[in-house]
Amino acid sequence: MKPALEKLINRKPQMQNHAEFTVSAVLLPLVETPAGTHILFETRSAHINRQPGEICFPGGMVEVHEAKDPLLTATRETTEELGINAGQVEVIGPLDYLLAPAGVIVYPFVGKILEPQKIVPNQDEVEEIFTVPVDFFLQNPPLVSSIEVATRFNQDFPFDKVPAAYKENWRKGWAFKVYFFAYGSRIIWGITAKIIVNFISLCWPENEHYQF
């Protein structure tokens, strides 16, 4: 028994069911403009299968060889989607990773695009790019709502093996916050908005608009 238990000494905990989730990484890209620091966004192409036409950050699914360092994914996808080289991306650091209800773990990073004038968006994936001043987010907190993820059982769920109360009352799901930013006619919401909230909260913890 002792040799088996010794395997736990100094072990770094990991997520038990990590393999059940899709893992992705994104970059929150900052660009310097004459009007100050802006955040760059993409509008996804209307021709792609997943979330066409939605506003997002550059990023994508973590490939097998990148599993130990999702930053590789974030920078690779950024260069592919914006048509720039890796030398034009100055990585600043990580934000907090998040677990999305759709079964996705997202690792966000912050970085600067050093020569934004050289961006040539990949038209197969990106409909357009645009920027929003960081000051806009500092001064305009998001609309906050929530969604509840309901519990649904498979037909073969063994109710006889759990307390009877669960059959009648095990209905309430996981409620999570959803953020919305309205910038002109554009709506920035969902995971992208949640990453912005984390960015502002970490870098400007004293901001009274983000005390939630």
Short mmCIF file of C-alpha atoms in Angstrom, two decimals:
data_model
loop_
_atom_site.label_atom_id
_atom_site.label_comp_id
_atom_site.label_asym_id
_atom_site.label_seq_id
_atom_site.Cartn_x
_atom_site.Cartn_y
_atom_site.Cartn_z
CA MET A 1 0.00 0.00 0.00
CA LYS A 2 2.74 2.47 0.93
CA PRO A 3 4.44 2.53 -2.52
CA ALA A 4 1.05 3.21 -4.11
CA LEU A 5 0.28 6.09 -1.74
CA GLU A 6 3.71 7.63 -2.24
CA LYS A 7 2.67 8.47 -5.79
CA LEU A 8 0.49 11.22 -4.32
CA ILE A 9 3.34 12.99 -2.53
CA ASN A 10 4.14 16.35 -4.16
CA ARG A 11 1.71 15.55 -6.96
CA LYS A 12 0.22 18.55 -8.76
CA PRO A 13 -3.59 18.18 -8.94
CA GLN A 14 -5.19 17.99 -12.37
CA MET A 15 -8.75 18.17 -13.61
CA GLN A 16 -10.18 14.64 -13.36
CA ASN A 17 -12.45 14.74 -16.39
CA HIS A 18 -10.30 16.97 -18.58
CA ALA A 19 -10.56 14.54 -21.50
CA GLU A 20 -14.34 15.00 -21.60
CA PHE A 21 -13.95 18.64 -22.65
CA THR A 22 -12.82 20.37 -25.81
CA VAL A 23 -9.84 22.62 -25.06
CA SER A 24 -9.28 25.92 -26.84
CA ALA A 25 -7.10 29.00 -26.46
CA VAL A 26 -7.59 32.60 -27.54
CA LEU A 27 -5.64 35.84 -27.58
CA LEU A 28 -7.08 39.15 -26.41
CA PRO A 29 -5.11 41.37 -28.82
CA LEU A 30 -4.21 44.93 -27.86
CA VAL A 31 -3.28 47.51 -30.47
CA GLU A 32 -1.89 50.98 -29.94
CA THR A 33 -3.68 53.78 -31.82
CA PRO A 34 -3.35 57.59 -31.77
CA ALA A 35 -6.47 57.54 -29.56
CA GLY A 36 -4.99 55.10 -27.04
CA THR A 37 -4.97 51.36 -26.48
CA HIS A 38 -7.70 49.36 -28.22
CA ILE A 39 -8.82 45.74 -28.12
CA LEU A 40 -9.03 44.04 -31.51
CA PHE A 41 -11.99 41.81 -32.35
CA GLU A 42 -12.92 39.57 -35.24
CA THR A 43 -16.31 38.97 -36.80
CA ARG A 44 -16.37 35.34 -37.86
CA SER A 45 -17.03 34.53 -41.50
CA ALA A 46 -20.63 33.78 -42.40
CA HIS A 47 -19.44 30.68 -44.25
CA ILE A 48 -17.90 28.74 -41.37
CA ASN A 49 -19.81 26.03 -39.53
CA ARG A 50 -19.35 27.13 -35.92
CA GLN A 51 -20.80 30.43 -34.72
CA PRO A 52 -20.83 32.19 -38.10
CA GLY A 53 -21.05 35.97 -37.95
CA GLU A 54 -20.29 36.19 -34.22
CA ILE A 55 -17.75 38.49 -32.61
CA CYS A 56 -14.75 36.78 -31.05
CA PHE A 57 -11.03 36.88 -30.35
CA PRO A 58 -8.47 35.06 -32.49
CA GLY A 59 -8.13 31.49 -31.29
CA GLY A 60 -9.11 27.89 -31.77
CA MET A 61 -8.89 24.32 -30.60
CA VAL A 62 -5.71 23.12 -28.92
CA GLU A 63 -3.95 20.48 -31.01
CA VAL A 64 -2.40 17.39 -29.44
CA HIS A 65 1.18 18.67 -29.63
CA GLU A 66 0.11 21.94 -27.98
CA ALA A 67 -1.75 20.37 -25.05
CA LYS A 68 0.90 21.28 -22.48
CA ASP A 69 1.11 24.90 -23.62
CA PRO A 70 -2.16 26.42 -24.91
CA LEU A 71 -0.30 29.68 -25.56
CA LEU A 72 1.10 27.98 -28.66
CA THR A 73 -2.47 27.61 -29.91
CA ALA A 74 -3.40 31.21 -29.15
CA THR A 75 -0.40 32.61 -31.02
CA ARG A 76 -0.67 30.16 -33.92
CA GLU A 77 -4.35 30.89 -34.47
CA THR A 78 -3.75 34.64 -34.16
CA THR A 79 -1.09 34.61 -36.85
CA GLU A 80 -3.20 32.43 -39.14
CA GLU A 81 -6.38 34.45 -38.75
CA LEU A 82 -4.79 37.91 -38.92
CA GLY A 83 -2.19 37.10 -41.57
CA ILE A 84 0.78 38.19 -39.48
CA ASN A 85 3.92 36.43 -38.27
CA ALA A 86 4.71 35.35 -34.72
CA GLY A 87 7.22 38.18 -34.30
CA GLN A 88 4.37 40.67 -34.53
CA VAL A 89 2.69 39.22 -31.42
CA GLU A 90 4.09 40.33 -28.07
CA VAL A 91 2.61 38.08 -25.40
CA ILE A 92 1.92 39.85 -22.10
CA GLY A 93 0.49 37.05 -19.99
CA PRO A 94 -2.40 34.72 -19.20
CA LEU A 95 -5.86 35.52 -17.92
CA ASP A 96 -7.88 33.02 -15.88
CA TYR A 97 -9.00 29.96 -17.82
CA LEU A 98 -12.71 29.22 -17.87
CA LEU A 99 -15.05 26.29 -18.27
CA ALA A 100 -17.90 27.01 -20.67
CA PRO A 101 -21.23 25.19 -20.24
CA ALA A 102 -20.96 23.90 -23.80
CA GLY A 103 -18.17 21.61 -22.62
CA VAL A 104 -15.20 23.76 -23.59
CA ILE A 105 -12.20 24.81 -21.51
CA VAL A 106 -10.83 28.14 -22.75
CA TYR A 107 -7.33 29.42 -22.00
CA PRO A 108 -7.16 33.19 -22.73
CA PHE A 109 -3.98 35.22 -23.07
CA VAL A 110 -3.29 38.92 -23.57
CA GLY A 111 -0.84 40.18 -26.15
CA LYS A 112 0.02 43.21 -28.26
CA ILE A 113 -0.10 43.29 -32.04
CA LEU A 114 3.04 45.29 -32.81
CA GLU A 115 2.29 46.27 -36.40
CA PRO A 116 -1.50 46.27 -36.80
CA GLN A 117 -1.22 48.01 -40.16
CA LYS A 118 0.19 44.75 -41.55
CA ILE A 119 -2.87 42.69 -40.62
CA VAL A 120 -4.43 40.86 -43.57
CA PRO A 121 -7.42 38.89 -42.22
CA ASN A 122 -7.88 35.33 -43.47
CA GLN A 123 -11.13 35.71 -45.42
CA ASP A 124 -11.94 32.02 -45.05
CA GLU A 125 -12.39 32.54 -41.31
CA VAL A 126 -12.72 36.27 -40.69
CA GLU A 127 -15.41 38.53 -42.11
CA GLU A 128 -13.90 41.71 -40.66
CA ILE A 129 -11.83 43.08 -37.80
CA PHE A 130 -12.52 46.13 -35.66
CA THR A 131 -11.19 47.68 -32.48
CA VAL A 132 -12.76 49.09 -29.34
CA PRO A 133 -10.97 51.43 -26.90
CA VAL A 134 -10.05 49.83 -23.60
CA ASP A 135 -11.45 53.00 -22.02
CA PHE A 136 -14.89 52.08 -23.36
CA PHE A 137 -14.92 48.92 -21.26
CA LEU A 138 -13.48 50.72 -18.23
CA GLN A 139 -16.33 53.22 -18.35
CA ASN A 140 -19.17 50.98 -19.51
CA PRO A 141 -19.88 47.84 -17.48
CA PRO A 142 -21.70 45.00 -19.23
CA LEU A 143 -25.33 44.06 -19.03
CA VAL A 144 -25.44 40.97 -16.82
CA SER A 145 -27.93 38.14 -17.23
CA SER A 146 -27.81 34.41 -16.53
CA ILE A 147 -28.55 31.03 -18.07
CA GLU A 148 -29.35 27.83 -16.23
CA VAL A 149 -28.10 24.54 -17.59
CA ALA A 150 -30.79 21.96 -16.92
CA THR A 151 -30.30 18.32 -15.93
CA ARG A 152 -31.54 15.72 -18.40
CA PHE A 153 -31.25 12.01 -17.71
CA ASN A 154 -30.60 9.22 -20.17
CA GLN A 155 -33.38 6.67 -20.45
CA ASP A 156 -31.19 4.05 -18.82
CA PHE A 157 -30.29 6.20 -15.80
CA PRO A 158 -30.41 3.88 -12.72
CA PHE A 159 -32.74 5.83 -10.44
CA ASP A 160 -32.98 2.76 -8.21
CA LYS A 161 -29.35 3.29 -7.24
CA VAL A 162 -29.72 6.88 -5.98
CA PRO A 163 -31.95 8.36 -3.24
CA ALA A 164 -35.58 8.67 -4.37
CA ALA A 165 -35.57 12.43 -3.86
CA TYR A 166 -33.35 12.90 -6.89
CA LYS A 167 -35.95 11.45 -9.24
CA GLU A 168 -38.41 14.20 -8.30
CA ASN A 169 -36.20 17.15 -7.43
CA TRP A 170 -32.93 16.74 -9.28
CA ARG A 171 -33.86 19.33 -11.84
CA LYS A 172 -32.05 22.55 -11.03
CA GLY A 173 -28.97 22.99 -13.16
CA TRP A 174 -25.86 25.12 -13.11
CA ALA A 175 -26.68 28.84 -13.34
CA PHE A 176 -23.93 31.01 -14.82
CA LYS A 177 -23.57 34.69 -15.67
CA VAL A 178 -23.71 35.94 -19.24
CA TYR A 179 -22.26 39.37 -20.08
CA PHE A 180 -23.22 41.71 -22.92
CA PHE A 181 -21.42 44.82 -24.18
CA ALA A 182 -23.15 47.03 -26.76
CA TYR A 183 -20.66 49.02 -28.84
CA GLY A 184 -22.57 50.94 -31.48
CA SER A 185 -24.50 48.35 -33.48
CA ARG A 186 -22.23 45.52 -32.34
CA ILE A 187 -22.99 43.17 -29.46
CA ILE A 188 -20.01 41.54 -27.75
CA TRP A 189 -21.24 38.77 -25.50
CA GLY A 190 -20.75 35.22 -24.24
CA ILE A 191 -17.25 33.85 -23.69
CA THR A 192 -15.68 36.86 -25.41
CA ALA A 193 -17.41 39.27 -23.02
CA LYS A 194 -16.52 37.07 -20.04
CA ILE A 195 -12.85 37.24 -21.02
CA ILE A 196 -13.07 41.04 -21.21
CA VAL A 197 -14.60 41.17 -17.73
CA ASN A 198 -11.75 39.03 -16.39
CA PHE A 199 -9.18 41.23 -18.16
CA ILE A 200 -10.60 44.44 -16.67
CA SER A 201 -11.05 42.89 -13.22
CA LEU A 202 -7.45 41.65 -13.09
CA CYS A 203 -5.76 44.76 -14.50
CA TRP A 204 -8.01 47.39 -12.91
CA PRO A 205 -9.27 45.75 -9.68
CA GLU A 206 -10.23 49.12 -8.27
CA ASN A 207 -12.75 49.79 -11.07
CA GLU A 208 -16.08 50.24 -9.32
CA HIS A 209 -18.03 49.15 -12.40
CA TYR A 210 -16.68 45.60 -12.14
CA GLN A 211 -17.39 44.75 -8.52
CA PHE A 212 -19.62 41.77 -9.24
#
